[in-house]
PDB file of C-alpha atoms in Angstrom:
ATOM      1  CA  MET S  25       0.000   0.000   0.000  1.00 70.00           C
ATOM      2  CA  ALA S  26       2.873   2.382   0.740  1.00 72.00           C
ATOM      3  CA  ALA S  27       4.127   1.877  -2.826  1.00 79.00           C
ATOM      4  CA  ILE S  28       0.705   2.863  -4.185  1.00 84.00           C
ATOM      5  CA  LEU S  29       0.637   6.073  -2.144  1.00 80.00           C
ATOM      6  CA  GLU S  30       4.208   6.944  -3.081  1.00 76.00           C
ATOM      7  CA  SER S  31       3.420   6.400  -6.769  1.00 81.00           C
ATOM      8  CA  VAL S  32       0.383   8.694  -6.903  1.00 80.00           C
ATOM      9  CA  ALA S  33       1.604  11.411  -4.506  1.00 77.00           C
ATOM     10  CA  PRO S  34       3.800  13.326  -7.005  1.00 75.00           C
ATOM     11  CA  VAL S  35       1.244  13.182  -9.849  1.00 80.00           C
ATOM     12  CA  ARG S  36      -1.222  16.036  -9.410  1.00 76.00           C
ATOM     13  CA  GLN S  37      -3.711  14.789 -12.010  1.00 81.00           C
ATOM     14  CA  GLY S  38      -3.593  11.242 -10.600  1.00 85.00           C
ATOM     15  CA  LEU S  39      -2.916   7.918 -12.283  1.00 87.00           C
ATOM     16  CA  THR S  40      -5.232   5.474 -13.997  1.00 89.00           C
ATOM     17  CA  LEU S  41      -5.312   1.965 -12.611  1.00 88.00           C
ATOM     18  CA  ALA S  42      -3.399   0.769 -15.677  1.00 89.00           C
ATOM     19  CA  ALA S  43      -0.689   3.424 -15.246  1.00 89.00           C
ATOM     20  CA  LEU S  44      -0.418   2.653 -11.549  1.00 87.00           C
ATOM     21  CA  ALA S  45      -0.078  -1.080 -12.238  1.00 86.00           C
ATOM     22  CA  GLU S  46       2.625  -0.346 -14.808  1.00 87.00           C
ATOM     23  CA  ARG S  47       4.591   1.799 -12.341  1.00 85.00           C
ATOM     24  CA  LEU S  48       4.358  -0.897  -9.700  1.00 85.00           C
ATOM     25  CA  GLY S  49       5.093  -3.718 -12.118  1.00 84.00           C
ATOM     26  CA  ALA S  50       1.984  -5.570 -10.932  1.00 85.00           C
ATOM     27  CA  PRO S  51      -1.192  -6.850 -12.614  1.00 85.00           C
ATOM     28  CA  LYS S  52      -4.208  -4.540 -12.369  1.00 83.00           C
ATOM     29  CA  SER S  53      -6.205  -7.355 -10.781  1.00 82.00           C
ATOM     30  CA  SER S  54      -3.751  -7.633  -7.893  1.00 80.00           C
ATOM     31  CA  ILE S  55      -3.859  -3.946  -6.912  1.00 85.00           C
ATOM     32  CA  HIS S  56      -7.503  -3.192  -7.704  1.00 85.00           C
ATOM     33  CA  GLU S  57      -8.826  -4.287  -4.302  1.00 85.00           C
ATOM     34  CA  LEU S  58      -6.050  -2.427  -2.464  1.00 87.00           C
ATOM     35  CA  VAL S  59      -6.816   0.749  -4.398  1.00 87.00           C
ATOM     36  CA  ASN S  60     -10.532   0.469  -3.628  1.00 86.00           C
ATOM     37  CA  GLY S  61      -9.753   0.058   0.076  1.00 85.00           C
ATOM     38  CA  LEU S  62      -7.507   3.136   0.027  1.00 86.00           C
ATOM     39  CA  VAL S  63     -10.255   5.156  -1.663  1.00 86.00           C
ATOM     40  CA  ALA S  64     -12.833   4.015   0.905  1.00 83.00           C
ATOM     41  CA  THR S  65     -10.626   5.147   3.793  1.00 80.00           C
ATOM     42  CA  GLY S  66      -9.589   8.463   2.220  1.00 80.00           C
ATOM     43  CA  TYR S  67      -5.955   7.670   1.437  1.00 81.00           C
ATOM     44  CA  LEU S  68      -6.735   7.932  -2.262  1.00 87.00           C
ATOM     45  CA  VAL S  69      -9.385   9.863  -4.190  1.00 82.00           C
ATOM     46  CA  GLU S  70     -10.770   8.934  -7.598  1.00 86.00           C
ATOM     47  CA  ARG S  71     -11.524  11.595 -10.217  1.00 82.00           C
ATOM     48  CA  ASP S  72     -12.438  10.624 -13.791  1.00 83.00           C
ATOM     49  CA  HIS S  73     -11.015   7.117 -13.335  1.00 84.00           C
ATOM     50  CA  ARG S  74      -7.705   8.521 -12.084  1.00 88.00           C
ATOM     51  CA  PHE S  75      -6.416   7.978  -8.553  1.00 88.00           C
ATOM     52  CA  GLY S  76      -4.667  10.677  -6.559  1.00 84.00           C
ATOM     53  CA  LEU S  77      -3.526  11.199  -2.987  1.00 79.00           C
ATOM     54  CA  GLY S  78      -6.483  11.711  -0.637  1.00 79.00           C
ATOM     55  CA  PRO S  79      -6.809  13.735   2.584  1.00 73.00           C
ATOM     56  CA  ALA S  80      -6.211  10.910   5.090  1.00 74.00           C
ATOM     57  CA  PRO S  81      -2.397  11.334   5.086  1.00 71.00           C
ATOM     58  CA  PHE S  82      -3.009  15.019   5.823  1.00 65.00           C
ATOM     59  CA  VAL S  83      -5.130  14.051   8.837  1.00 63.00           C
ATOM     60  CA  LEU S  84      -2.365  11.744  10.030  1.00 60.00           C
ATOM     61  CA  SER S  85       0.074  14.646   9.833  1.00 56.00           C
ATOM     62  CA  LEU S  86      -2.321  16.793  11.871  1.00 54.00           C
ATOM     63  CA  ASN S  87      -2.583  14.111  14.536  1.00 52.00           C
ATOM     64  CA  GLY S  88       1.207  13.967  14.636  1.00 44.00           C
ATOM     65  CA  ASN S  89       1.371  17.763  15.044  1.00 41.00           C
ATOM     66  CA  ARG S  90       3.282  18.141  11.774  1.00 39.00           C
ATOM     67  CA  VAL S  91       2.985  20.980   9.295  1.00 36.00           C
ATOM     68  CA  ALA S  92      -0.408  20.925   7.576  1.00 40.00           C
ATOM     69  CA  ALA S  93      -1.065  20.997   3.895  1.00 42.00           C
ATOM     70  CA  GLN S  94      -1.358  23.869   1.586  1.00 44.00           C
ATOM     71  CA  ASP S  95      -4.915  23.875   0.366  1.00 53.00           C
ATOM     72  CA  ILE S  96      -6.138  25.444   3.638  1.00 59.00           C
ATOM     73  CA  ASP S  97      -5.411  29.122   4.244  1.00 63.00           C
ATOM     74  CA  ARG S  98      -4.552  29.167   7.948  1.00 63.00           C
ATOM     75  CA  ASP S  99      -5.641  32.826   8.264  1.00 77.00           C
ATOM     76  CA  LEU S 100      -9.068  32.113   6.787  1.00 81.00           C
ATOM     77  CA  LEU S 101     -10.824  30.882   9.914  1.00 85.00           C
ATOM     78  CA  PRO S 102      -9.895  33.836  12.167  1.00 89.00           C
ATOM     79  CA  ARG S 103     -11.078  36.278   9.484  1.00 89.00           C
ATOM     80  CA  ILE S 104     -14.447  34.555   9.136  1.00 91.00           C
ATOM     81  CA  HIS S 105     -14.831  34.188  12.914  1.00 90.00           C
ATOM     82  CA  ALA S 106     -14.209  37.902  13.461  1.00 90.00           C
ATOM     83  CA  GLU S 107     -16.759  38.814  10.785  1.00 91.00           C
ATOM     84  CA  VAL S 108     -19.658  36.490  11.715  1.00 91.00           C
ATOM     85  CA  GLU S 109     -18.996  36.426  15.486  1.00 89.00           C
ATOM     86  CA  CYS S 110     -19.713  32.742  16.082  1.00 87.00           C
ATOM     87  CA  SER S 111     -17.829  29.463  16.223  1.00 88.00           C
ATOM     88  CA  VAL S 112     -16.490  28.352  12.846  1.00 91.00           C
ATOM     89  CA  MET S 113     -14.997  25.049  11.668  1.00 89.00           C
ATOM     90  CA  ILE S 114     -13.328  23.670   8.543  1.00 89.00           C
ATOM     91  CA  GLY S 115     -14.168  20.094   7.561  1.00 89.00           C
ATOM     92  CA  ILE S 116     -12.881  17.858   4.777  1.00 88.00           C
ATOM     93  CA  GLN S 117     -14.020  14.575   3.274  1.00 86.00           C
ATOM     94  CA  VAL S 118     -11.871  11.613   4.263  1.00 82.00           C
ATOM     95  CA  GLY S 119     -13.101   8.539   2.427  1.00 80.00           C
ATOM     96  CA  MET S 120     -16.717   8.046   3.445  1.00 82.00           C
ATOM     97  CA  SER S 121     -16.462  10.358   6.462  1.00 85.00           C
ATOM     98  CA  LEU S 122     -16.127  14.009   7.457  1.00 88.00           C
ATOM     99  CA  VAL S 123     -13.163  15.178   9.535  1.00 85.00           C
ATOM    100  CA  TYR S 124     -12.933  18.632  11.112  1.00 85.00           C
ATOM    101  CA  ILE S 125      -9.382  19.905  10.801  1.00 82.00           C
ATOM    102  CA  ASP S 126      -9.630  23.365  12.363  1.00 81.00           C
ATOM    103  CA  GLN S 127     -11.950  25.315  14.659  1.00 82.00           C
ATOM    104  CA  ILE S 128     -12.210  28.699  16.341  1.00 85.00           C
ATOM    105  CA  GLY S 129     -14.843  29.698  18.883  1.00 78.00           C
ATOM    106  CA  ASP S 130     -16.254  28.657  22.237  1.00 72.00           C
ATOM    107  CA  GLU S 131     -18.081  25.356  21.608  1.00 66.00           C
ATOM    108  CA  PRO S 132     -16.128  22.822  23.737  1.00 62.00           C
ATOM    109  CA  ALA S 133     -17.588  19.695  22.090  1.00 59.00           C
ATOM    110  CA  LEU S 134     -16.834  20.997  18.614  1.00 63.00           C
ATOM    111  CA  GLU S 135     -13.361  22.139  19.623  1.00 60.00           C
ATOM    112  CA  PHE S 136     -12.727  18.591  20.881  1.00 59.00           C
ATOM    113  CA  ALA S 137     -13.894  17.133  17.542  1.00 60.00           C
ATOM    114  CA  ALA S 138     -11.585  19.448  15.583  1.00 58.00           C
ATOM    115  CA  ARG S 139      -8.607  18.893  17.861  1.00 60.00           C
ATOM    116  CA  ASN S 140      -8.896  15.106  17.692  1.00 60.00           C
ATOM    117  CA  HIS S 141      -9.886  14.911  14.008  1.00 62.00           C
ATOM    118  CA  SER S 142     -12.467  12.211  14.690  1.00 70.00           C
ATOM    119  CA  ARG S 143     -14.537  10.938  11.770  1.00 76.00           C
ATOM    120  CA  ARG S 144     -18.128  12.161  11.474  1.00 84.00           C
ATOM    121  CA  SER S 145     -21.058  11.357   9.215  1.00 86.00           C
ATOM    122  CA  LEU S 146     -21.187  12.947   5.783  1.00 90.00           C
ATOM    123  CA  TYR S 147     -24.948  12.443   5.710  1.00 91.00           C
ATOM    124  CA  SER S 148     -26.092  14.171   8.906  1.00 88.00           C
ATOM    125  CA  THR S 149     -23.597  17.042   9.342  1.00 91.00           C
ATOM    126  CA  ALA S 150     -23.998  20.376   7.571  1.00 94.00           C
ATOM    127  CA  SER S 151     -20.390  20.224   6.351  1.00 94.00           C
ATOM    128  CA  GLY S 152     -20.780  16.679   5.083  1.00 94.00           C
ATOM    129  CA  ARG S 153     -23.989  17.518   3.258  1.00 96.00           C
ATOM    130  CA  ILE S 154     -22.523  20.514   1.435  1.00 97.00           C
ATOM    131  CA  ILE S 155     -19.524  18.403   0.428  1.00 96.00           C
ATOM    132  CA  LEU S 156     -21.814  15.660  -0.879  1.00 96.00           C
ATOM    133  CA  ALA S 157     -23.898  18.185  -2.824  1.00 96.00           C
ATOM    134  CA  SER S 158     -20.742  19.664  -4.375  1.00 95.00           C
ATOM    135  CA  LEU S 159     -19.354  16.360  -5.669  1.00 92.00           C
ATOM    136  CA  PRO S 160     -19.830  15.097  -9.231  1.00 90.00           C
ATOM    137  CA  ALA S 161     -23.002  13.011  -9.469  1.00 91.00           C
ATOM    138  CA  ARG S 162     -21.135   9.728  -9.869  1.00 89.00           C
ATOM    139  CA  GLU S 163     -19.080  10.266  -6.707  1.00 88.00           C
ATOM    140  CA  MET S 164     -22.061  11.485  -4.708  1.00 93.00           C
ATOM    141  CA  ASP S 165     -24.141   8.474  -5.756  1.00 93.00           C
ATOM    142  CA  ALA S 166     -21.367   6.064  -4.744  1.00 88.00           C
ATOM    143  CA  LEU S 167     -21.171   7.612  -1.282  1.00 89.00           C
ATOM    144  CA  LEU S 168     -24.949   7.577  -0.839  1.00 93.00           C
ATOM    145  CA  HIS S 169     -25.102   3.913  -1.883  1.00 91.00           C
ATOM    146  CA  SER S 170     -22.486   3.089   0.763  1.00 87.00           C
ATOM    147  CA  ALA S 171     -24.747   4.306   3.596  1.00 89.00           C
ATOM    148  CA  THR S 172     -25.689   1.767   6.245  1.00 89.00           C
ATOM    149  CA  PRO S 173     -29.379   0.974   6.926  1.00 91.00           C
ATOM    150  CA  ALA S 174     -29.176   3.135  10.065  1.00 91.00           C
ATOM    151  CA  GLU S 175     -27.972   6.073   7.955  1.00 91.00           C
ATOM    152  CA  GLN S 176     -30.647   5.685   5.277  1.00 94.00           C
ATOM    153  CA  PRO S 177     -33.115   8.166   6.867  1.00 93.00           C
ATOM    154  CA  GLU S 178     -30.388  10.834   6.721  1.00 93.00           C
ATOM    155  CA  VAL S 179     -29.686   9.957   3.088  1.00 94.00           C
ATOM    156  CA  ASP S 180     -33.377  10.290   2.235  1.00 95.00           C
ATOM    157  CA  ARG S 181     -33.547  13.640   4.027  1.00 94.00           C
ATOM    158  CA  PHE S 182     -30.433  14.838   2.197  1.00 95.00           C
ATOM    159  CA  LEU S 183     -31.882  13.875  -1.201  1.00 96.00           C
ATOM    160  CA  SER S 184     -35.122  15.723  -0.442  1.00 96.00           C
ATOM    161  CA  GLU S 185     -33.131  18.861   0.432  1.00 95.00           C
ATOM    162  CA  LEU S 186     -30.527  18.526  -2.341  1.00 96.00           C
ATOM    163  CA  PRO S 187     -32.205  20.939  -4.838  1.00 97.00           C
ATOM    164  CA  GLU S 188     -32.289  23.726  -2.244  1.00 97.00           C
ATOM    165  CA  ILE S 189     -28.712  23.005  -1.102  1.00 97.00           C
ATOM    166  CA  ARG S 190     -27.487  23.310  -4.679  1.00 96.00           C
ATOM    167  CA  ALA S 191     -29.583  26.421  -5.343  1.00 97.00           C
ATOM    168  CA  THR S 192     -28.296  28.311  -2.287  1.00 97.00           C
ATOM    169  CA  GLY S 193     -24.888  26.712  -1.805  1.00 97.00           C
ATOM    170  CA  LEU S 194     -25.784  26.265   1.871  1.00 97.00           C
ATOM    171  CA  ALA S 195     -26.534  23.184   3.986  1.00 97.00           C
ATOM    172  CA  TYR S 196     -27.972  23.158   7.491  1.00 95.00           C
ATOM    173  CA  ASN S 197     -27.902  20.919  10.536  1.00 92.00           C
ATOM    174  CA  PRO S 198     -30.895  21.866  12.729  1.00 88.00           C
ATOM    175  CA  GLY S 199     -29.721  20.304  15.962  1.00 83.00           C
ATOM    176  CA  ARG S 200     -29.507  16.703  14.731  1.00 81.00           C
ATOM    177  CA  THR S 201     -25.936  16.072  15.924  1.00 76.00           C
ATOM    178  CA  VAL S 202     -26.086  18.139  19.128  1.00 76.00           C
ATOM    179  CA  PRO S 203     -29.694  19.091  20.034  1.00 80.00           C
ATOM    180  CA  THR S 204     -28.841  22.627  21.170  1.00 80.00           C
ATOM    181  CA  VAL S 205     -26.407  23.410  18.346  1.00 82.00           C
ATOM    182  CA  PHE S 206     -27.549  24.581  14.899  1.00 90.00           C
ATOM    183  CA  SER S 207     -25.163  25.053  11.986  1.00 91.00           C
ATOM    184  CA  VAL S 208     -24.809  26.209   8.386  1.00 96.00           C
ATOM    185  CA  ALA S 209     -22.060  25.180   5.969  1.00 97.00           C
ATOM    186  CA  THR S 210     -20.857  26.239   2.546  1.00 97.00           C
ATOM    187  CA  ALA S 211     -18.255  24.811   0.194  1.00 95.00           C
ATOM    188  CA  LEU S 212     -14.596  25.749   0.503  1.00 92.00           C
ATOM    189  CA  ARG S 213     -12.856  25.753  -2.881  1.00 90.00           C
ATOM    190  CA  ARG S 214      -9.488  26.586  -4.348  1.00 83.00           C
ATOM    191  CA  SER S 215      -9.107  29.435  -6.824  1.00 80.00           C
ATOM    192  CA  ASP S 216      -9.478  26.941  -9.705  1.00 82.00           C
ATOM    193  CA  GLY S 217     -12.871  25.856  -8.340  1.00 86.00           C
ATOM    194  CA  GLU S 218     -11.754  22.464  -7.045  1.00 84.00           C
ATOM    195  CA  LEU S 219     -13.510  21.438  -3.845  1.00 87.00           C
ATOM    196  CA  VAL S 220     -11.342  21.471  -0.704  1.00 86.00           C
ATOM    197  CA  GLY S 221     -13.966  20.968   1.999  1.00 89.00           C
ATOM    198  CA  ALA S 222     -16.535  23.000   3.903  1.00 93.00           C
ATOM    199  CA  VAL S 223     -16.706  25.997   6.221  1.00 94.00           C
ATOM    200  CA  CYS S 224     -19.318  25.600   8.948  1.00 93.00           C
ATOM    201  CA  ALA S 225     -20.686  28.205  11.383  1.00 93.00           C
ATOM    202  CA  ILE S 226     -22.397  27.212  14.638  1.00 90.00           C
ATOM    203  CA  ARG S 227     -25.140  29.016  16.558  1.00 86.00           C
ATOM    204  CA  PRO S 228     -27.241  28.106  19.605  1.00 83.00           C
ATOM    205  CA  GLU S 229     -30.858  27.188  18.927  1.00 80.00           C
ATOM    206  CA  SER S 230     -32.107  30.592  20.099  1.00 80.00           C
ATOM    207  CA  LEU S 231     -30.177  32.276  17.239  1.00 83.00           C
ATOM    208  CA  ARG S 232     -30.809  29.714  14.490  1.00 84.00           C
ATOM    209  CA  ASP S 233     -32.847  32.169  12.367  1.00 90.00           C
ATOM    210  CA  ASP S 234     -29.611  34.083  11.759  1.00 92.00           C
ATOM    211  CA  LEU S 235     -27.931  31.145   9.995  1.00 94.00           C
ATOM    212  CA  PRO S 236     -28.949  32.025   6.388  1.00 95.00           C
ATOM    213  CA  ARG S 237     -27.449  35.502   6.775  1.00 95.00           C
ATOM    214  CA  ILE S 238     -24.272  34.054   8.299  1.00 95.00           C
ATOM    215  CA  GLY S 239     -23.977  31.459   5.551  1.00 96.00           C
ATOM    216  CA  SER S 240     -24.350  34.114   2.854  1.00 96.00           C
ATOM    217  CA  ARG S 241     -21.736  36.296   4.527  1.00 95.00           C
ATOM    218  CA  ILE S 242     -19.264  33.396   4.654  1.00 95.00           C
ATOM    219  CA  GLN S 243     -19.820  32.832   0.928  1.00 95.00           C
ATOM    220  CA  GLU S 244     -19.014  36.514   0.308  1.00 94.00           C
ATOM    221  CA  LEU S 245     -15.838  36.299   2.389  1.00 92.00           C
ATOM    222  CA  LEU S 246     -14.692  33.174   0.561  1.00 91.00           C
ATOM    223  CA  ALA S 247     -15.250  34.894  -2.803  1.00 89.00           C
ATOM    224  CA  GLU S 248     -13.463  38.050  -1.642  1.00 84.00           C
ATOM    225  CA  ARG S 249     -10.301  36.160  -0.749  1.00 75.00           C
ATOM    226  CA  PHE S 250      -9.751  35.278  -4.421  1.00 59.00           C
ATOM    227  CA  VAL S 251     -10.471  38.825  -5.621  1.00 52.00           C
ATOM    228  CA  ALA S 252      -7.903  40.155  -3.137  1.00 46.00           C
ATOM    229  CA  ARG S 253      -5.207  37.961  -4.715  1.00 49.00           C
ATOM    230  CA  LEU S 254      -5.736  39.271  -8.259  1.00 41.00           C
ATOM    231  CA  PRO S 255      -2.894  41.501  -9.571  1.00 44.00           C
TER     232      PRO S 255
END
């Protein structure tokens, strides 16, 4: 498995299964199952039948307190937090799960989740739902089909809300994970439009009506950061 990761890591556009097998000097049939397992756990990602390095090694580096990767602007979260005046988190997809990789604010349970990078549901969290809605249809369908029977009600709810999520670019979690905590999330992308993860803002139930405004403001701030970099 280490040889697979080392082979795809330097190739930004990823490798096809055939190219990967050729580099490893192994039959496609012998590495196919290993590659599928690495995709399922987030060590690889598949885009257009090409396999590239996934976010799971990044999460391992976070857990080891090593320098984090470059797709996340480390100044982004404090800027958003100061503007919207509530707890804010960044989450990324790792295989079939969501992992929070950074947090700022005063929600102890959420700070614990971000600090320990524990895996969460893509289906029931606001961040996971916006990531799902932002994926190509083929990838989204594969993740939805992988849901367990216990997760199926959340999948059904997500599908019923999918048109609105795509229309607004916002996904909500109305207290399903933590009963007193309501959240809104929007997609976090690179300047070339490629999905990185999600930015999620958290409010207590008493202030949940403010979430659409907060979500829209986060979208504006994310767009402004690219404009500011233009020459």
